[in-house]
Amino acid sequence: MEETLENSVGYSFAISENQLMVRKMVKDFAEKNIRPHVMEWDEAQYFPVELFKKLGELGLMGVLVPENYGGSGFGYQEYVDVIVEVAKVCGSIGLSVAAHNSLCTGHILAFGNEVQKQKWLPKLATAEWIGAWGLTEANTGSDALRMMTTATLDGDDYVINGAKNWITHGKSGDIAVVMVRTGETGSSKGISAIVVERGTIGFSAGKKENKLGMRASETTEMIFDNCRVPKENLLGNLGDGFKQAMKVLDGGRISIAALSLGIAKGAYEAALAYSKERQQFGQPISSFQGISFKLADMATEIEAADLLIRQAADMKNRGLKMTKESAMAKYYASEVCVRASTEAVQIFGGYGYTKDFPVEKFYRDSKLCTIGEGTSEIQKIVIAREVLNA
């Protein structure tokens, strides 16, 4: 039997057969179906819906969804592996896989009743439907309690009015979990979560963002104009939406940490290979200390980020509170992602600044990881609060 080492919270360092299988499957898929199109999709800002249908056929759009709802029934370690392997090739696709799995699908899985799960999860897990999740608004990013999108009960329907910004799959998504104000502004009990299906009258997409990076992952506004939704689309109890969203984001932070790790690994592996091939002064540039030390720093920080992520994933699998650990993983991994991609461009030199080599895209994609699903500054607030209240 394979020996394992365990840290203070019980995380096993053994890699399961499932993980090895998932890593190989996703790596092979990404090389065949994603890598040939990376720059084409990036330049055109094209969201490849057909690719996600293929990912759904492999069970990769319902990684955490139990098999009885059409999902793969895996845990968070396998989920991390999926995101990492995709993001090593393309951060945009990794971001969309993460948002679909952990936000929309994850929210319904965690807080939907049995009827809701049976209705929506099979379609999401197979990517018959693409999912979106709406929390952020134009004037309420981190300050979510002051959101202006409202839902008012009128007979058997909630009538939703307002708009959400920076929504992944806000146009192409077939279904969205939307946080709306159903009570007093500023109250944590004044927010509820409601599911809205595409095609509902009054639900439309607004402006598509023209982004620095992650350009093949669609980001748009979602607009609600007297949008009537059946009251049975409410997830959980009225007023529980903010509490639900915070729990969803705990898992979402693992997603973005894994996305960061994949981008960092992709940039590092490209830089390592290039440093061995590129000759200057009669020798590969990897033989120069200035380059080798950059690689040493990148490798060390990537390993450290990986361990933080694995710890958080293990705690999530075991149902333990992991607010601090997921925030630490997200904060550290996203900052490592930016540093690694920056150093990769530096190692490539002038070639790294061109679109003919992969590191300039890793560089552009990396910055979103320090912003999305809670900025680095917000992660520090979360970590500090957890540490001080321990």
Coordinates of C-alpha atoms in Angstrom, one line a residue:
M1 CA 0.0 0.0 0.0
E2 CA 1.2 3.5 -0.9
E3 CA 2.6 5.4 2.2
T4 CA 1.1 8.7 2.9
L5 CA 2.2 11.8 4.9
E6 CA -0.3 13.9 6.6
N7 CA -0.2 17.6 7.7
S8 CA -1.8 19.1 10.8
V9 CA -5.3 19.1 9.3
G10 CA -5.1 15.6 7.9
Y11 CA -4.4 16.1 4.2
S12 CA -3.0 13.0 2.5
F13 CA -0.3 13.6 -0.1
A14 CA -1.1 10.4 -1.9
I15 CA -2.5 10.9 -5.5
S16 CA -5.5 8.7 -6.1
E17 CA -6.1 6.6 -9.2
N18 CA -9.1 8.8 -10.0
Q19 CA -6.8 11.9 -10.0
L20 CA -4.2 10.2 -12.3
M21 CA -7.0 9.2 -14.7
V22 CA -8.6 12.6 -14.7
R23 CA -5.2 14.4 -15.2
K24 CA -4.4 12.2 -18.3
M25 CA -7.9 12.5 -19.7
V26 CA -8.0 16.3 -19.4
K27 CA -4.4 16.8 -20.6
D28 CA -5.1 14.7 -23.7
F29 CA -8.4 16.5 -24.4
A30 CA -6.8 20.0 -23.9
E31 CA -3.9 19.2 -26.3
K32 CA -6.2 17.9 -29.0
N33 CA -9.2 20.2 -28.7
I34 CA -8.0 23.5 -27.0
R35 CA -4.3 24.2 -27.8
P36 CA -4.7 24.4 -31.6
H37 CA -7.4 27.2 -31.2
V38 CA -6.0 29.2 -28.2
M39 CA -4.9 32.3 -30.1
E40 CA -7.7 32.1 -32.6
W41 CA -10.3 32.2 -29.9
D42 CA -8.4 34.8 -27.9
E43 CA -8.0 37.2 -30.8
A44 CA -11.7 36.9 -31.9
Q45 CA -13.0 36.9 -28.3
Y46 CA -14.9 33.8 -29.3
F47 CA -16.7 31.8 -26.6
P48 CA -16.5 28.2 -27.9
V49 CA -19.9 26.8 -26.7
E50 CA -19.3 23.6 -28.8
L51 CA -16.1 22.9 -26.8
F52 CA -18.0 22.9 -23.5
K53 CA -20.5 20.4 -25.0
K54 CA -17.6 18.1 -25.5
L55 CA -16.3 18.7 -22.0
G56 CA -19.8 17.9 -20.8
E57 CA -19.8 14.5 -22.6
L58 CA -16.6 13.7 -20.6
G59 CA -18.3 14.7 -17.3
L60 CA -16.1 17.7 -16.8
M61 CA -18.9 20.2 -16.5
G62 CA -20.4 18.3 -13.6
V63 CA -17.2 17.2 -11.8
L64 CA -18.7 17.6 -8.3
V65 CA -22.3 16.6 -9.2
P66 CA -23.3 13.1 -7.9
E67 CA -23.9 10.5 -10.6
N68 CA -27.6 10.3 -9.9
Y69 CA -27.9 13.8 -11.2
G70 CA -25.8 13.0 -14.3
G71 CA -22.5 14.2 -12.9
S72 CA -19.1 12.6 -12.4
G73 CA -19.4 12.4 -8.6
F74 CA -15.8 13.3 -8.0
G75 CA -14.4 15.4 -5.1
Y76 CA -12.4 18.6 -4.9
Q77 CA -9.0 17.1 -5.6
E78 CA -10.1 15.8 -9.0
Y79 CA -11.9 19.1 -9.6
V80 CA -8.6 21.0 -8.9
D81 CA -6.9 18.6 -11.4
V82 CA -9.5 19.4 -14.1
I83 CA -9.0 23.2 -13.8
V84 CA -5.2 23.0 -13.6
E85 CA -4.8 20.8 -16.7
V86 CA -7.2 23.0 -18.7
A87 CA -5.6 26.3 -17.5
K88 CA -2.1 25.1 -18.3
V89 CA -3.3 25.3 -22.0
C90 CA -5.8 28.1 -21.9
G91 CA -6.8 30.3 -18.9
S92 CA -10.0 31.4 -20.6
I93 CA -11.4 27.9 -20.9
G94 CA -10.2 27.1 -17.4
L95 CA -12.1 30.1 -16.1
S96 CA -15.4 29.1 -17.8
V97 CA -15.1 25.5 -16.6
A98 CA -14.5 26.8 -13.1
A99 CA -17.4 29.3 -13.2
H100 CA -19.9 26.7 -14.5
N101 CA -18.9 24.0 -12.1
S102 CA -18.4 25.9 -8.8
L103 CA -20.8 28.9 -9.1
C104 CA -24.0 28.1 -10.9
T105 CA -23.9 24.3 -10.7
G106 CA -22.3 24.4 -7.2
H107 CA -24.9 26.8 -5.8
I108 CA -27.9 24.6 -7.0
L109 CA -26.2 21.5 -5.8
A110 CA -25.6 23.0 -2.3
F111 CA -28.8 24.8 -1.7
G112 CA -31.5 23.5 -4.2
N113 CA -34.3 21.3 -3.1
E114 CA -34.7 17.8 -4.6
V115 CA -37.1 19.0 -7.3
Q116 CA -34.8 21.8 -8.3
K117 CA -31.8 19.5 -8.4
Q118 CA -33.6 17.0 -10.5
K119 CA -34.8 19.7 -12.9
W120 CA -31.5 21.6 -13.5
L121 CA -28.5 19.6 -12.5
P122 CA -28.6 16.9 -15.2
K123 CA -28.7 19.7 -17.9
L124 CA -25.8 21.5 -16.2
A125 CA -23.7 18.4 -15.5
T126 CA -23.8 17.4 -19.2
A127 CA -23.4 21.0 -20.5
E128 CA -26.7 20.7 -22.3
W129 CA -27.1 24.0 -20.5
I130 CA -24.3 26.4 -19.7
G131 CA -24.5 28.1 -16.3
A132 CA -24.0 31.7 -15.1
W133 CA -24.0 33.2 -11.6
G134 CA -24.9 36.8 -10.8
L135 CA -23.7 38.7 -7.7
T136 CA -21.7 41.7 -8.8
E137 CA -23.2 44.9 -10.0
A138 CA -21.8 48.1 -11.5
N139 CA -21.6 49.9 -8.1
T140 CA -21.4 46.9 -5.8
G141 CA -18.4 44.7 -6.3
S142 CA -17.1 43.7 -2.9
D143 CA -19.9 45.7 -1.2
A144 CA -22.5 43.1 -2.3
L145 CA -25.0 44.0 0.5
R146 CA -25.8 47.2 -1.2
M147 CA -26.9 45.6 -4.4
M148 CA -29.7 47.3 -6.3
T149 CA -31.3 44.4 -8.2
T150 CA -34.6 43.6 -6.6
A151 CA -37.1 40.8 -6.6
T152 CA -40.7 41.5 -5.5
L153 CA -43.3 38.8 -4.9
D154 CA -46.3 39.3 -7.1
G155 CA -48.8 36.4 -6.8
D156 CA -46.9 33.2 -7.7
D157 CA -44.0 35.1 -9.3
Y158 CA -41.0 37.1 -8.3
V159 CA -40.6 40.2 -10.5
I160 CA -36.9 41.0 -10.9
N161 CA -35.5 44.4 -11.9
G162 CA -31.9 45.5 -12.1
A163 CA -28.6 44.5 -13.7
K164 CA -25.6 42.4 -13.0
N165 CA -22.1 43.1 -14.3
W166 CA -19.0 41.0 -15.0
I167 CA -21.0 37.9 -15.4
T168 CA -19.2 34.9 -16.9
H169 CA -21.6 33.4 -19.6
G170 CA -24.0 36.3 -19.1
K171 CA -25.1 36.1 -22.7
S172 CA -24.6 32.4 -23.7
G173 CA -25.6 30.9 -20.4
D174 CA -28.9 29.0 -20.5
I175 CA -29.5 29.4 -16.8
A176 CA -28.4 31.8 -14.0
V177 CA -28.4 31.8 -10.3
V178 CA -29.0 35.5 -9.4
M179 CA -28.6 37.2 -6.1
V180 CA -31.4 39.8 -5.6
R181 CA -32.5 42.2 -2.9
T182 CA -35.7 41.0 -1.2
G183 CA -35.2 42.9 2.0
E184 CA -33.5 46.0 3.4
T185 CA -30.4 47.4 1.7
G186 CA -27.3 46.6 3.7
S187 CA -28.8 43.7 5.6
S188 CA -27.2 40.2 5.2
K189 CA -30.8 38.8 5.5
G190 CA -32.1 41.0 2.7
I191 CA -30.6 39.0 -0.2
S192 CA -32.1 35.9 -1.8
A193 CA -31.0 33.6 -4.6
I194 CA -33.3 32.9 -7.5
V195 CA -32.8 30.8 -10.6
V196 CA -33.6 32.4 -13.9
E197 CA -33.8 30.4 -17.2
R198 CA -32.8 31.9 -20.5
G199 CA -35.8 32.8 -22.6
T200 CA -37.7 34.2 -19.6
I201 CA -39.4 37.4 -20.7
G202 CA -37.5 40.5 -19.3
F203 CA -34.1 38.6 -19.0
S204 CA -31.5 39.8 -21.5
A205 CA -27.8 40.2 -22.0
G206 CA -26.2 43.7 -22.1
K207 CA -22.7 44.9 -22.8
K208 CA -20.0 42.4 -23.5
E209 CA -16.7 43.4 -21.8
N210 CA -13.6 43.9 -24.0
K211 CA -11.0 42.5 -21.7
L212 CA -7.2 42.5 -21.4
G213 CA -7.1 38.7 -20.9
M214 CA -9.4 35.7 -20.5
R215 CA -10.9 36.9 -23.8
A216 CA -12.4 33.5 -24.9
S217 CA -14.4 33.4 -21.6
E218 CA -17.5 35.5 -22.2
T219 CA -18.1 38.3 -19.7
T220 CA -21.3 40.4 -20.1
E221 CA -24.0 42.3 -18.2
M222 CA -27.3 40.5 -17.4
I223 CA -30.3 42.8 -17.4
F224 CA -33.7 42.2 -15.7
D225 CA -36.7 44.3 -16.8
N226 CA -39.8 43.2 -15.0
C227 CA -38.6 39.7 -15.4
R228 CA -41.2 37.3 -13.9
V229 CA -39.8 34.1 -12.4
P230 CA -41.9 31.4 -10.6
K231 CA -41.6 31.6 -6.9
E232 CA -40.5 28.0 -6.8
N233 CA -37.2 29.1 -8.4
L234 CA -36.1 30.5 -5.0
L235 CA -33.1 28.6 -3.7
G236 CA -33.4 27.9 0.0
N237 CA -35.2 30.3 2.2
L238 CA -36.0 33.9 1.6
G239 CA -33.2 36.1 2.8
D240 CA -30.6 33.3 2.8
G241 CA -29.0 34.4 -0.5
F242 CA -26.0 36.3 0.9
K243 CA -25.1 33.5 3.3
Q244 CA -25.4 31.0 0.5
A245 CA -23.2 33.2 -1.8
M246 CA -20.5 33.4 0.8
K247 CA -20.4 29.6 1.1
V248 CA -20.3 29.2 -2.6
L249 CA -17.4 31.6 -2.8
D250 CA -15.5 29.6 -0.3
G251 CA -15.5 26.8 -2.9
G252 CA -15.1 29.3 -5.7
R253 CA -11.8 30.5 -4.2
I254 CA -10.4 27.0 -4.6
S255 CA -11.5 27.2 -8.3
I256 CA -9.7 30.4 -8.9
A257 CA -6.7 29.2 -7.0
A258 CA -6.6 26.1 -9.2
L259 CA -7.0 28.3 -12.3
S260 CA -4.1 30.4 -11.0
L261 CA -2.0 27.3 -10.5
G262 CA -2.7 26.0 -14.0
I263 CA -1.7 29.3 -15.6
A264 CA 1.5 29.5 -13.5
K265 CA 2.4 26.0 -14.4
G266 CA 1.8 26.6 -18.1
A267 CA 4.0 29.7 -18.0
Y268 CA 6.7 28.0 -16.0
E269 CA 6.8 24.9 -18.2
A270 CA 7.0 27.1 -21.4
A271 CA 9.8 29.2 -19.8
L272 CA 11.7 26.1 -18.6
A273 CA 11.7 24.5 -22.0
Y274 CA 12.6 27.8 -23.8
S275 CA 15.5 28.4 -21.4
K276 CA 17.0 25.0 -22.3
E277 CA 16.7 25.7 -26.0
R278 CA 17.7 29.4 -26.3
Q279 CA 21.4 29.8 -26.8
Q280 CA 23.4 32.9 -25.9
F281 CA 27.1 33.3 -25.6
G282 CA 27.5 29.7 -26.7
Q283 CA 25.3 28.1 -24.1
P284 CA 21.6 27.7 -23.1
I285 CA 20.3 30.6 -21.1
S286 CA 19.3 28.2 -18.4
S287 CA 22.9 27.9 -17.5
F288 CA 23.1 31.5 -16.4
Q289 CA 22.4 32.1 -12.7
G290 CA 20.1 35.1 -13.5
I291 CA 17.7 32.8 -15.4
S292 CA 18.1 29.6 -13.2
F293 CA 17.2 31.6 -10.1
K294 CA 14.1 32.8 -11.7
L295 CA 13.1 29.2 -12.5
A296 CA 14.0 28.2 -9.0
D297 CA 11.7 30.8 -7.5
M298 CA 8.9 30.0 -9.9
A299 CA 9.1 26.3 -9.1
T300 CA 9.2 26.8 -5.4
E301 CA 6.2 29.2 -5.3
I302 CA 4.2 26.9 -7.6
E303 CA 4.8 24.0 -5.2
A304 CA 3.8 26.1 -2.2
A305 CA 0.6 27.2 -4.0
D306 CA -0.2 23.7 -4.9
L307 CA 0.0 22.5 -1.3
L308 CA -2.2 25.4 0.0
I309 CA -4.8 24.4 -2.7
R310 CA -4.7 20.7 -1.8
Q311 CA -5.2 21.5 1.8
A312 CA -8.2 23.6 1.2
A313 CA -9.6 21.0 -1.2
D314 CA -9.1 18.2 1.3
M315 CA -11.0 20.2 4.0
K316 CA -13.8 21.0 1.6
N317 CA -14.1 17.3 0.8
R318 CA -14.4 16.5 4.5
G319 CA -17.0 19.1 5.1
L320 CA -14.7 21.2 7.4
K321 CA -14.9 25.0 7.6
M322 CA -12.2 26.2 5.2
T323 CA -12.9 29.9 4.8
K324 CA -9.3 30.8 5.9
E325 CA -7.6 28.1 4.0
S326 CA -9.5 28.7 0.7
A327 CA -8.8 32.5 1.0
M328 CA -5.1 31.8 1.6
A329 CA -4.9 29.4 -1.3
K330 CA -6.7 31.9 -3.6
Y331 CA -4.6 34.9 -2.5
Y332 CA -1.2 33.2 -2.7
A333 CA -1.8 31.2 -5.9
S334 CA -3.2 34.2 -7.8
E335 CA -0.2 36.4 -6.8
V336 CA 2.2 33.5 -7.7
C337 CA 0.4 33.3 -11.0
V338 CA 1.1 36.9 -11.9
R339 CA 4.8 36.6 -10.7
A340 CA 5.3 33.4 -12.7
S341 CA 3.8 34.7 -15.9
T342 CA 5.8 37.9 -15.6
E343 CA 9.0 36.1 -15.1
A344 CA 8.2 33.8 -18.0
V345 CA 7.9 36.8 -20.3
Q346 CA 11.2 38.1 -19.0
I347 CA 12.9 34.7 -19.7
F348 CA 11.6 34.7 -23.3
G349 CA 12.8 38.3 -23.7
G350 CA 11.6 40.1 -26.8
Y351 CA 9.9 36.9 -28.0
G352 CA 7.8 36.8 -24.8
Y353 CA 6.3 40.1 -25.8
T354 CA 4.9 38.7 -29.1
K355 CA 1.8 36.6 -29.7
D356 CA 3.8 34.0 -31.5
F357 CA 4.8 32.5 -28.1
P358 CA 2.4 31.4 -25.4
V359 CA 3.7 33.4 -22.4
E360 CA 2.2 36.7 -23.4
K361 CA -1.2 35.2 -23.1
F362 CA -0.4 33.6 -19.7
Y363 CA 0.7 37.1 -18.7
R364 CA -2.5 38.8 -19.8
D365 CA -4.7 36.1 -18.3
S366 CA -3.0 36.0 -15.0
K367 CA -4.1 39.3 -13.7
L368 CA -7.8 38.4 -13.5
C369 CA -6.9 35.8 -10.9
T370 CA -6.0 38.5 -8.4
I371 CA -9.4 40.2 -9.0
G372 CA -12.1 37.7 -9.7
E373 CA -14.2 36.1 -6.9
G374 CA -12.7 38.5 -4.4
T375 CA -9.6 40.6 -4.9
S376 CA -6.3 39.9 -3.2
E377 CA -7.1 42.7 -0.8
I378 CA -10.5 41.1 0.1
Q379 CA -8.7 37.8 0.7
K380 CA -6.4 39.5 3.2
I381 CA -9.4 40.9 5.0
V382 CA -11.0 37.4 5.1
I383 CA -7.7 35.8 6.3
A384 CA -7.1 38.5 8.9
R385 CA -10.6 38.2 10.3
E386 CA -10.3 34.4 10.6
V387 CA -6.8 34.7 12.2
L388 CA -7.9 37.4 14.7
N389 CA -11.1 35.6 15.7
A390 CA -9.4 32.2 16.1

